[in-house]
Coordinates of C-alpha atoms in Angstrom, one line a residue:
Chain A
M1 CA -7.4 5.9 -35.6
A2 CA -6.2 3.2 -33.1
H3 CA -7.4 5.4 -30.5
V4 CA -11.4 5.9 -32.6
M5 CA -10.8 2.5 -33.1
A6 CA -10.6 1.7 -28.8
E7 CA -13.5 3.7 -28.3
G8 CA -15.3 2.0 -30.9
F9 CA -14.8 -1.4 -29.3
K10 CA -15.5 0.2 -25.8
F11 CA -18.3 -1.6 -23.7
R12 CA -20.9 1.1 -22.4
Y13 CA -23.5 -1.1 -20.5
L14 CA -27.5 -0.7 -22.1
K15 CA -30.7 -2.1 -20.3
T16 CA -31.1 -4.4 -23.7
P17 CA -32.3 -7.7 -23.8
V18 CA -28.8 -9.1 -24.9
H19 CA -26.3 -6.8 -22.9
G20 CA -28.4 -9.0 -20.0
L21 CA -27.9 -12.2 -21.6
D22 CA -25.5 -14.3 -19.6
P23 CA -21.5 -14.0 -21.0
R24 CA -21.7 -17.3 -22.4
V25 CA -24.4 -17.5 -24.6
K26 CA -23.1 -14.3 -25.6
L27 CA -20.2 -16.2 -26.6
L28 CA -22.5 -18.9 -28.7
M29 CA -24.2 -16.3 -30.6
T30 CA -20.9 -15.3 -31.5
A31 CA -19.3 -17.9 -32.6
M32 CA -22.6 -19.2 -34.8
L33 CA -22.3 -15.9 -36.4
F34 CA -18.1 -16.0 -37.4
A35 CA -19.0 -18.7 -38.5
L36 CA -21.6 -18.5 -40.8
A37 CA -19.4 -15.5 -41.9
L38 CA -16.7 -17.3 -42.4
L39 CA -18.6 -20.3 -44.1
S40 CA -20.9 -17.7 -47.4
S41 CA -20.0 -18.1 -49.9
N42 CA -22.1 -15.4 -51.8
L43 CA -23.4 -12.3 -51.7
Y44 CA -26.8 -14.0 -50.8
Q45 CA -25.1 -15.5 -48.2
E46 CA -23.2 -12.5 -47.0
A47 CA -26.4 -10.6 -47.0
L48 CA -27.9 -13.4 -44.5
V49 CA -25.2 -12.9 -42.5
F50 CA -25.6 -9.1 -42.2
A51 CA -29.0 -9.5 -41.2
A52 CA -28.0 -12.1 -39.0
V53 CA -25.9 -10.1 -37.3
G54 CA -28.2 -7.0 -37.4
V55 CA -31.1 -8.3 -35.1
P56 CA -28.9 -8.4 -32.1
A57 CA -27.3 -5.3 -32.6
A58 CA -30.6 -4.0 -33.3
L59 CA -31.8 -4.9 -30.2
A60 CA -28.8 -4.3 -28.5
R61 CA -29.4 -0.9 -29.6
S62 CA -25.9 -1.1 -31.1
L63 CA -26.3 -0.7 -34.6
K64 CA -24.9 2.8 -34.9
R65 CA -21.3 1.6 -33.3
L66 CA -21.7 -1.4 -35.2
L67 CA -21.6 0.4 -38.9
R68 CA -18.9 2.6 -37.5
I69 CA -16.6 -0.2 -36.5
A70 CA -17.2 -1.8 -40.6
A71 CA -16.6 1.7 -41.6
L72 CA -13.2 1.8 -39.6
S73 CA -12.1 -1.7 -41.0
L74 CA -13.0 0.1 -44.6
T75 CA -9.0 0.8 -45.4
F76 CA -8.8 -2.6 -43.7
S77 CA -11.5 -3.9 -46.5
L78 CA -10.3 -2.4 -49.4
M79 CA -6.3 -3.5 -48.9
I80 CA -7.9 -6.8 -48.8
F81 CA -9.8 -5.8 -51.9
A82 CA -7.0 -4.6 -54.2
V83 CA -4.7 -7.4 -53.5
N84 CA -7.4 -10.2 -54.5
M85 CA -7.2 -8.1 -57.3
L86 CA -3.9 -7.7 -58.2
F87 CA -3.8 -11.6 -57.8
G88 CA -5.5 -12.3 -60.7
Q89 CA -8.8 -12.2 -58.7
P90 CA -12.3 -12.0 -60.4
L91 CA -13.9 -8.6 -58.9
L92 CA -17.1 -10.7 -57.2
E93 CA -15.0 -13.0 -56.0
S94 CA -12.2 -9.7 -54.1
A95 CA -15.8 -8.2 -53.7
V96 CA -17.0 -11.5 -51.7
I97 CA -13.7 -12.3 -49.6
T98 CA -14.0 -8.4 -49.0
I99 CA -17.0 -7.8 -47.6
R100 CA -16.8 -12.0 -45.8
F101 CA -14.6 -10.1 -43.5
L102 CA -16.5 -7.6 -43.0
G103 CA -18.6 -10.0 -42.3
I104 CA -16.6 -11.7 -40.1
V105 CA -15.5 -7.8 -37.6
A106 CA -19.0 -7.0 -37.1
A107 CA -19.9 -10.5 -35.5
T108 CA -16.8 -10.2 -33.5
S109 CA -18.2 -7.1 -32.9
V110 CA -21.0 -7.7 -31.2
F111 CA -19.9 -9.5 -28.4
F112 CA -17.5 -7.2 -28.1
V113 CA -20.2 -3.7 -27.8
T114 CA -22.6 -6.1 -25.5
T115 CA -20.4 -8.3 -22.8
S116 CA -18.7 -5.9 -20.6
P117 CA -15.4 -6.7 -19.9
D118 CA -15.9 -8.5 -16.4
E119 CA -18.2 -11.1 -17.9
I120 CA -15.3 -11.8 -20.5
E121 CA -13.1 -12.5 -17.1
Y122 CA -16.4 -15.0 -16.1
V123 CA -16.1 -16.5 -18.9
M124 CA -12.2 -17.0 -19.4
R125 CA -12.7 -18.1 -15.3
W126 CA -15.4 -20.5 -16.0
F127 CA -13.8 -22.3 -18.8
R128 CA -11.1 -23.1 -15.8
L129 CA -8.2 -20.5 -17.9
P130 CA -5.3 -20.2 -15.9
R131 CA -5.4 -17.5 -13.1
D132 CA -2.5 -16.0 -14.0
F133 CA -3.5 -15.8 -17.8
V134 CA -6.8 -14.7 -16.9
F135 CA -5.5 -11.8 -14.5
A136 CA -3.3 -10.4 -16.8
F137 CA -5.8 -9.9 -19.6
A138 CA -8.2 -8.3 -16.4
T139 CA -5.5 -5.9 -15.8
S140 CA -4.3 -5.2 -19.4
I141 CA -8.2 -4.3 -20.4
R142 CA -8.5 -2.0 -16.6
F143 CA -5.7 -0.6 -17.1
V144 CA -5.9 0.8 -21.1
P145 CA -7.5 4.1 -20.2
V146 CA -4.5 5.0 -17.6
L147 CA -2.3 4.3 -20.0
M148 CA -4.0 6.4 -22.5
M149 CA -3.9 9.0 -19.9
D150 CA -0.4 8.6 -19.6
L151 CA 0.1 9.1 -23.0
T152 CA -1.9 11.6 -23.2
Q153 CA 0.2 13.7 -20.9
I154 CA 3.7 12.8 -21.7
I155 CA 2.6 14.1 -25.5
D156 CA 1.4 17.3 -23.6
A157 CA 5.0 17.5 -21.5
Q158 CA 6.6 16.6 -24.8
R159 CA 5.2 19.1 -26.4
S160 CA 5.1 21.9 -24.4
R161 CA 9.3 21.5 -24.9
G162 CA 8.8 21.6 -27.8
L163 CA 8.1 18.4 -29.7
E164 CA 6.7 19.0 -32.7
M165 CA 4.8 15.0 -33.9
D166 CA 2.9 16.2 -37.0
R167 CA 6.1 17.2 -39.0
G168 CA 8.0 15.9 -41.2
N169 CA 8.3 12.9 -43.6
P170 CA 6.8 9.2 -42.6
V171 CA 10.7 8.6 -41.0
R172 CA 10.8 11.5 -39.3
R173 CA 7.3 11.1 -37.4
I174 CA 7.9 7.4 -36.2
R175 CA 11.1 9.1 -35.0
N176 CA 9.1 11.5 -33.0
L177 CA 7.3 9.0 -31.2
I178 CA 10.7 7.9 -29.7
P179 CA 10.6 10.6 -26.6
V180 CA 7.0 9.5 -26.0
L181 CA 6.9 5.9 -25.7
I182 CA 10.1 5.6 -23.5
P183 CA 8.7 7.3 -21.2
L184 CA 5.0 5.6 -21.7
I185 CA 7.4 2.6 -21.5
V186 CA 8.8 2.9 -18.2
N187 CA 6.0 4.6 -17.1
A188 CA 4.4 1.1 -17.4
L189 CA 7.1 -0.5 -15.7
V190 CA 7.5 1.3 -12.4
R191 CA 3.3 1.1 -12.3
S192 CA 3.5 -3.3 -13.0
G193 CA 6.0 -3.3 -10.0
E194 CA 3.7 -1.1 -8.0
L195 CA 1.1 -3.4 -9.0
A196 CA 2.3 -5.8 -8.1
E197 CA 3.4 -5.2 -4.7
A198 CA -0.1 -4.5 -4.4
M199 CA -1.3 -7.8 -5.0
E200 CA 1.3 -9.5 -3.0
A201 CA 0.0 -7.3 -0.4
R202 CA -3.8 -9.2 -1.2
G203 CA -2.7 -12.3 -0.7
Y204 CA -2.7 -13.0 -4.1
G205 CA -1.3 -16.2 -5.4
A206 CA -2.6 -17.8 -1.8
V207 CA -4.1 -21.0 -2.8
S208 CA -4.2 -23.0 -5.6
R209 CA -7.8 -22.2 -7.4
P210 CA -9.1 -19.1 -5.8
T211 CA -12.8 -18.4 -5.3
S212 CA -14.8 -15.7 -6.8
M213 CA -18.0 -14.0 -5.3
H214 CA -20.0 -14.0 -8.2
A215 CA -21.0 -16.8 -10.0
L216 CA -22.4 -17.7 -13.8
L217 CA -26.0 -18.4 -14.1
M218 CA -28.6 -19.4 -17.0
K219 CA -31.8 -17.6 -16.0
K220 CA -34.6 -17.8 -18.1
N221 CA -34.1 -15.3 -20.7
D222 CA -31.1 -17.2 -22.0
Y223 CA -32.9 -20.4 -22.2
A224 CA -35.4 -18.5 -24.2
A225 CA -32.6 -17.7 -26.6
L226 CA -31.1 -20.6 -26.8
L227 CA -34.2 -21.4 -27.8
V228 CA -34.5 -19.3 -30.7
L229 CA -30.4 -19.7 -31.8
V230 CA -29.8 -23.1 -32.3
P231 CA -32.7 -23.8 -34.2
A232 CA -32.2 -20.2 -36.8
W233 CA -28.6 -21.1 -36.8
S234 CA -28.7 -25.0 -37.6
L235 CA -31.0 -23.9 -40.4
L236 CA -29.0 -21.5 -42.0
I237 CA -25.8 -23.3 -41.5
T238 CA -27.6 -26.5 -43.5
Y239 CA -28.1 -23.5 -46.5
F240 CA -24.5 -22.2 -45.9
L241 CA -23.0 -25.6 -46.4
G242 CA -25.8 -26.9 -49.8
L243 CA -27.4 -29.5 -47.4
L244 CA -30.4 -27.6 -47.9
Chain B
M1 CA -2.1 -4.3 25.4
G2 CA 1.3 -5.4 24.0
K3 CA 4.0 -5.0 20.7
I4 CA 2.3 -5.3 17.5
V5 CA 4.9 -4.5 15.3
E6 CA 8.6 -5.0 16.2
F7 CA 11.6 -4.2 14.8
L8 CA 15.1 -5.4 16.2
D9 CA 18.3 -4.3 15.7
Y10 CA 17.3 -4.3 12.0
T11 CA 19.1 -4.3 8.6
F12 CA 18.5 -4.4 5.1
E13 CA 20.3 -4.0 2.0
Y14 CA 18.8 -4.1 -1.1
S15 CA 20.8 -6.2 -3.8
G16 CA 22.9 -4.6 -5.7
M17 CA 22.6 -1.5 -4.0
E18 CA 26.1 0.4 -2.1
R19 CA 24.2 0.7 1.5
P20 CA 22.0 -0.4 3.7
A21 CA 18.5 1.3 2.6
V22 CA 17.7 0.6 7.0
E23 CA 20.8 0.1 9.7
G24 CA 20.7 -0.9 13.3
V25 CA 16.1 0.3 13.1
S26 CA 14.6 -1.2 16.8
F27 CA 11.0 0.4 17.6
S28 CA 8.2 -1.1 18.6
V29 CA 4.0 -0.3 18.4
E30 CA 1.8 -1.0 20.8
E31 CA -1.7 -2.3 19.2
G32 CA -4.2 -0.1 18.8
E33 CA -1.4 2.6 18.6
V34 CA -1.1 5.7 15.2
A35 CA 2.6 5.7 14.5
V36 CA 3.5 8.8 12.0
L37 CA 7.2 7.2 10.7
A38 CA 8.4 10.8 8.9
G39 CA 11.7 11.8 7.2
A40 CA 13.4 12.9 4.6
S41 CA 13.3 11.2 0.8
G42 CA 15.5 7.9 1.4
S43 CA 15.9 8.1 4.6
G44 CA 14.1 4.7 4.3
K45 CA 10.3 4.7 5.5
S46 CA 9.3 2.5 2.5
T47 CA 11.6 -0.4 3.3
I48 CA 10.3 -0.4 6.9
L49 CA 6.6 0.1 5.3
R50 CA 7.6 -3.1 3.4
S51 CA 9.4 -4.4 6.3
I52 CA 6.3 -5.0 8.3
N53 CA 3.9 -7.1 5.3
G54 CA 6.7 -8.7 4.1
L55 CA 7.1 -7.4 0.8
I56 CA 11.1 -7.4 2.4
P57 CA 12.8 -10.3 1.9
H58 CA 9.9 -12.2 0.0
M59 CA 9.8 -9.8 -2.9
Y60 CA 12.6 -7.9 -2.9
P61 CA 16.0 -9.8 -1.9
G62 CA 19.1 -8.7 0.0
R63 CA 21.6 -8.5 2.7
R64 CA 19.4 -8.4 6.6
S65 CA 20.1 -8.6 10.2
G66 CA 18.1 -8.5 13.3
K67 CA 14.8 -8.9 13.3
V68 CA 10.9 -7.9 12.2
T69 CA 7.6 -9.8 14.6
V70 CA 4.1 -8.9 14.0
D71 CA 1.3 -9.8 15.8
G72 CA 3.9 -12.2 17.1
A73 CA 5.1 -13.6 13.4
D74 CA 8.4 -13.6 12.2
V75 CA 7.6 -11.6 9.2
S76 CA 11.2 -13.3 7.3
S77 CA 9.7 -16.6 7.6
T78 CA 6.2 -15.9 7.3
P79 CA 4.9 -16.1 3.4
T80 CA 3.1 -12.9 2.1
Y81 CA -0.2 -13.8 1.6
E82 CA -0.3 -15.2 5.6
L83 CA 0.7 -11.7 6.7
A84 CA -2.3 -10.0 4.6
R85 CA -4.4 -11.1 6.7
K86 CA -3.2 -9.2 9.6
V87 CA -1.6 -6.7 7.8
G88 CA -3.7 -3.9 5.1
F89 CA -1.1 -2.4 2.9
L90 CA -2.3 1.4 1.4
F91 CA -0.4 2.4 -1.4
Q92 CA 0.8 5.8 -2.3
N93 CA -0.9 5.9 -5.6
P94 CA -4.8 4.1 -5.3
E95 CA -4.6 3.5 -9.4
N96 CA -2.6 1.2 -9.1
Q97 CA -3.6 -1.1 -6.9
I98 CA -7.1 -1.1 -7.9
F99 CA -7.2 -4.3 -10.2
M100 CA -10.9 -5.2 -11.5
F101 CA -13.6 -4.1 -13.8
T102 CA -16.0 -2.9 -10.6
V103 CA -15.8 -1.7 -7.2
E104 CA -16.9 -4.6 -5.7
K105 CA -15.4 -7.2 -7.4
D106 CA -11.9 -5.1 -6.8
V107 CA -13.2 -5.2 -2.5
A108 CA -13.8 -8.6 -3.3
F109 CA -9.8 -9.7 -4.8
G110 CA -8.3 -10.4 -1.6
L111 CA -10.2 -12.5 0.0
E112 CA -11.3 -14.7 -2.9
N113 CA -7.2 -15.1 -3.3
L114 CA -7.3 -16.3 0.3
G115 CA -10.4 -19.0 -1.2
Y116 CA -12.8 -17.4 0.8
E117 CA -17.2 -18.7 -0.1
P118 CA -19.0 -16.8 -2.0
E119 CA -21.0 -15.8 0.8
V120 CA -18.9 -15.4 3.1
I121 CA -16.8 -12.7 0.7
R122 CA -20.9 -11.3 -0.1
R123 CA -20.7 -10.4 3.2
K124 CA -17.7 -9.0 3.8
V125 CA -17.4 -7.1 0.7
D126 CA -20.6 -5.1 1.8
W127 CA -19.3 -4.3 5.5
A128 CA -16.2 -2.7 4.6
L129 CA -18.5 -1.0 1.6
G130 CA -21.1 0.5 4.3
L131 CA -17.7 1.3 7.0
L132 CA -16.1 3.4 4.2
G133 CA -19.2 5.1 3.0
I134 CA -19.1 3.8 -0.6
S135 CA -21.6 1.2 -0.8
D136 CA -23.3 3.5 -4.1
L137 CA -20.2 3.1 -5.6
A138 CA -20.4 -1.2 -5.9
K139 CA -21.3 -1.2 -9.1
R140 CA -19.2 1.9 -10.6
S141 CA -16.0 1.3 -13.0
P142 CA -12.4 2.6 -11.1
S143 CA -11.8 4.6 -14.1
E144 CA -15.3 7.2 -12.8
L145 CA -13.7 7.7 -9.3
S146 CA -12.3 10.1 -7.8
D147 CA -8.8 10.4 -6.4
G148 CA -10.1 10.4 -3.0
Q149 CA -12.6 7.6 -3.8
K150 CA -10.3 5.8 -4.9
Q151 CA -8.0 5.8 -2.0
R152 CA -11.3 4.9 -0.8
V153 CA -12.2 1.9 -2.7
A154 CA -8.0 0.8 -1.8
L155 CA -8.7 1.0 2.0
A156 CA -11.3 -0.6 1.7
G157 CA -9.5 -3.4 -0.5
S158 CA -7.9 -3.8 2.4
L159 CA -10.0 -3.7 5.6
V160 CA -11.9 -6.4 4.4
M161 CA -9.4 -8.7 4.7
D162 CA -9.8 -7.7 8.7
P163 CA -6.3 -6.8 8.9
K164 CA -5.2 -6.4 12.4
I165 CA -2.1 -3.7 11.3
L166 CA -3.2 -0.6 8.7
V167 CA -0.5 0.2 7.2
L168 CA -0.3 3.4 5.0
D169 CA 2.1 4.8 3.4
E170 CA 2.0 8.4 2.1
P171 CA -1.7 8.1 1.2
T172 CA -2.5 11.7 1.0
S173 CA 0.4 12.6 -0.7
L174 CA -1.6 12.4 -4.5
L175 CA -4.0 14.4 -3.1
D176 CA -6.0 17.7 -2.0
P177 CA -5.4 18.9 1.3
R178 CA -9.9 18.9 1.7
T179 CA -9.3 15.0 0.4
A180 CA -6.7 15.0 2.3
Q181 CA -7.7 16.2 5.3
D182 CA -11.4 13.4 5.1
V183 CA -8.5 10.6 4.2
V184 CA -6.4 10.7 7.6
S185 CA -10.1 11.6 9.7
L186 CA -11.3 8.5 8.3
V187 CA -7.1 6.8 9.4
S188 CA -8.1 7.3 12.7
R189 CA -12.1 6.7 12.8
L190 CA -10.9 3.6 11.9
N191 CA -8.2 3.0 14.4
K192 CA -10.5 3.9 17.0
D193 CA -13.8 2.2 15.9
L194 CA -11.6 -0.8 15.0
G195 CA -8.5 -1.3 17.4
L196 CA -7.0 -1.0 14.5
T197 CA -3.2 -0.1 14.9
V198 CA -2.1 1.7 12.5
V199 CA 1.4 2.8 11.0
L200 CA 1.9 5.3 7.6
V201 CA 4.2 7.6 6.5
E202 CA 3.4 10.9 5.7
H203 CA 5.3 14.3 5.4
R204 CA 2.5 16.6 6.1
L205 CA 3.2 16.5 10.0
E206 CA 0.0 18.9 10.8
L207 CA -2.2 16.9 9.3
V208 CA -1.2 13.4 11.6
S209 CA -0.1 14.8 14.0
P210 CA -2.8 15.6 16.0
M211 CA -3.7 11.1 16.4
A212 CA -0.3 10.0 16.7
D213 CA 0.1 8.6 19.1
R214 CA 3.6 7.7 18.8
M215 CA 6.2 9.1 15.7
V216 CA 9.4 7.6 15.0
V217 CA 11.7 9.8 13.0
L218 CA 14.4 8.6 10.2
S219 CA 17.1 9.9 9.0
G220 CA 20.5 8.6 7.1
S221 CA 18.8 5.4 7.7
R222 CA 18.6 5.0 11.1
V223 CA 16.4 6.1 13.9
W224 CA 16.1 9.8 14.9
A225 CA 14.2 10.1 17.1
E226 CA 11.2 7.7 18.5
G227 CA 8.7 8.8 21.4
S228 CA 5.5 11.0 21.4
P229 CA 4.6 13.4 18.9
A230 CA 4.8 16.4 21.2
E231 CA 8.4 14.8 22.6
V232 CA 9.4 14.1 18.8
L233 CA 8.2 17.6 17.3
G234 CA 9.3 19.4 20.2
R235 CA 13.1 18.5 19.6
E236 CA 15.5 20.3 17.9
G237 CA 17.1 19.9 14.3
L238 CA 13.9 18.1 13.1
H239 CA 14.4 21.0 9.9
E240 CA 18.0 19.2 9.7
V241 CA 16.1 15.6 8.9
G242 CA 14.5 17.1 6.1
L243 CA 10.9 17.9 8.3
S244 CA 8.8 20.8 8.5
P245 CA 6.9 20.2 11.7
P246 CA 3.8 22.0 12.7
A247 CA 3.5 26.0 12.1
I248 CA 2.5 26.0 15.2
V249 CA 5.5 24.4 16.8
E250 CA 7.5 26.4 14.9
V251 CA 5.5 29.8 16.1
Q252 CA 6.3 28.5 19.6
K253 CA 9.8 27.9 20.0
R254 CA 10.6 31.0 18.0
L255 CA 8.7 33.0 20.9
P256 CA 11.5 35.5 23.3
S257 CA 12.1 33.5 26.3
G258 CA 13.0 35.0 29.9
D259 CA 10.9 38.1 31.3
G260 CA 8.3 36.1 33.3
L261 CA 7.7 33.7 29.6
A262 CA 8.5 30.3 30.5
L263 CA 8.1 28.0 28.1
D264 CA 6.9 24.0 28.3
V265 CA 7.0 23.1 24.9
D266 CA 5.8 19.8 25.5
G267 CA 2.9 21.6 27.4
F268 CA 2.2 23.3 24.2
V269 CA 2.8 20.9 21.4
R270 CA 0.3 18.7 23.9
R271 CA -2.6 20.6 24.8
F272 CA -2.2 21.6 20.7
L273 CA -2.3 18.5 19.6
A274 CA -4.9 17.2 22.1
D275 CA -7.0 20.6 20.0
V276 CA -6.8 19.7 17.1
G277 CA -7.0 16.2 17.6
H278 CA -10.4 16.5 19.1
R279 CA -11.7 18.2 16.5
V280 CA -10.5 15.4 13.9

């Protein structure tokens, strides 16, 4: 399940007007959609949130992926709904809260399906976050596929030695994970040691403010996107806050 | 041409270990040479390599004596980022030395760390990618590359920093024979075209002997033999120190002597290496 979820969030570059936007514009757009989703307080407003998320998602040809991500978060949504009902919230209120959660998931997904990890790193550097923090973020994402491959190999190796992972009661199944997790952690530690060596060998930490080959530059289409986004969002947020 | 790497009675013992990883090691590498370090596992090869680019003693604490000099700098008193400008290091597993999401960004990593201007980085990255024939991979993600391509990307990431010395730690151990041969040919070309000094550890001696100018064999943490490949490979006892000499050397050694067959192991090996080297 986690693997499918991760697959849903995985970035795939498509040549669309949204993918081509400056990552800072995409981040701002996501923050705007997030705020709308958070402030929505009835079903009409929630329908507007989904419409607002749907426009960039459709332009980015990622509507299906977004729906898939929403479907994957359905189990958690149902839990939210059940907990609300259990604690005495009326049916409609519980539904609004649950749909609000789905709206937040959809709003944040727009950013992750249209922004490459590279671009996220540029934005983090632009915000002048500490170099070590940005580097840790970048390498952790870079090594997800590598660790997934390690995991597959370890599972295959342990299964070929007779480990039955899907057998037994839930407690037994969790215990079955130990022979997989221990080699995975050991592998990751060895890998991190080698990474540290390679970082040193390539001058990591030589200067307090490393330079960057790429610079973020706002283009015409980024300004055009802002010209549409800001007024539309202002209008919606005014309505959501009951000022309209 | 002078000595660019020099070990003088060098001993190093990792913290917490009971015996030295290398002991009383002395040898030198001339500028522009290809030096091959060979020896069984645990003989101290990796310790020697890591002592060239300063990972030892700066990253790995321990007890040491003697001296290691690289391009005139005493390694123990030179920070690793200074040595990174002189020494490019290619590790065994290229996967663990590619940090970034695209090939060109990864190649730029070292230069960004050293604070070069963006235009200079761009120019050097394009040069390194072109040199290794991987310009078409510039925008690709490392996870889409084959092992051989990853090795070239890692090599580009080292060469872009314009080092004088290239250190390679078993660069072909994870590669298939054909890709391994490609990588060795590439290193040989870099040595000839750029005048790079190369120090490498490699178990497949038949692969690297032809391009080597010097061979150092380690056994039990000490230098067991040092000299030209012909001198070293012609020595008796290679198997006892965990090495398999190239098959042709074995065959030559087993030829019956006498009956007018005068054996000239050195000459034979030298001719063989020159012939193979020519093809490489």
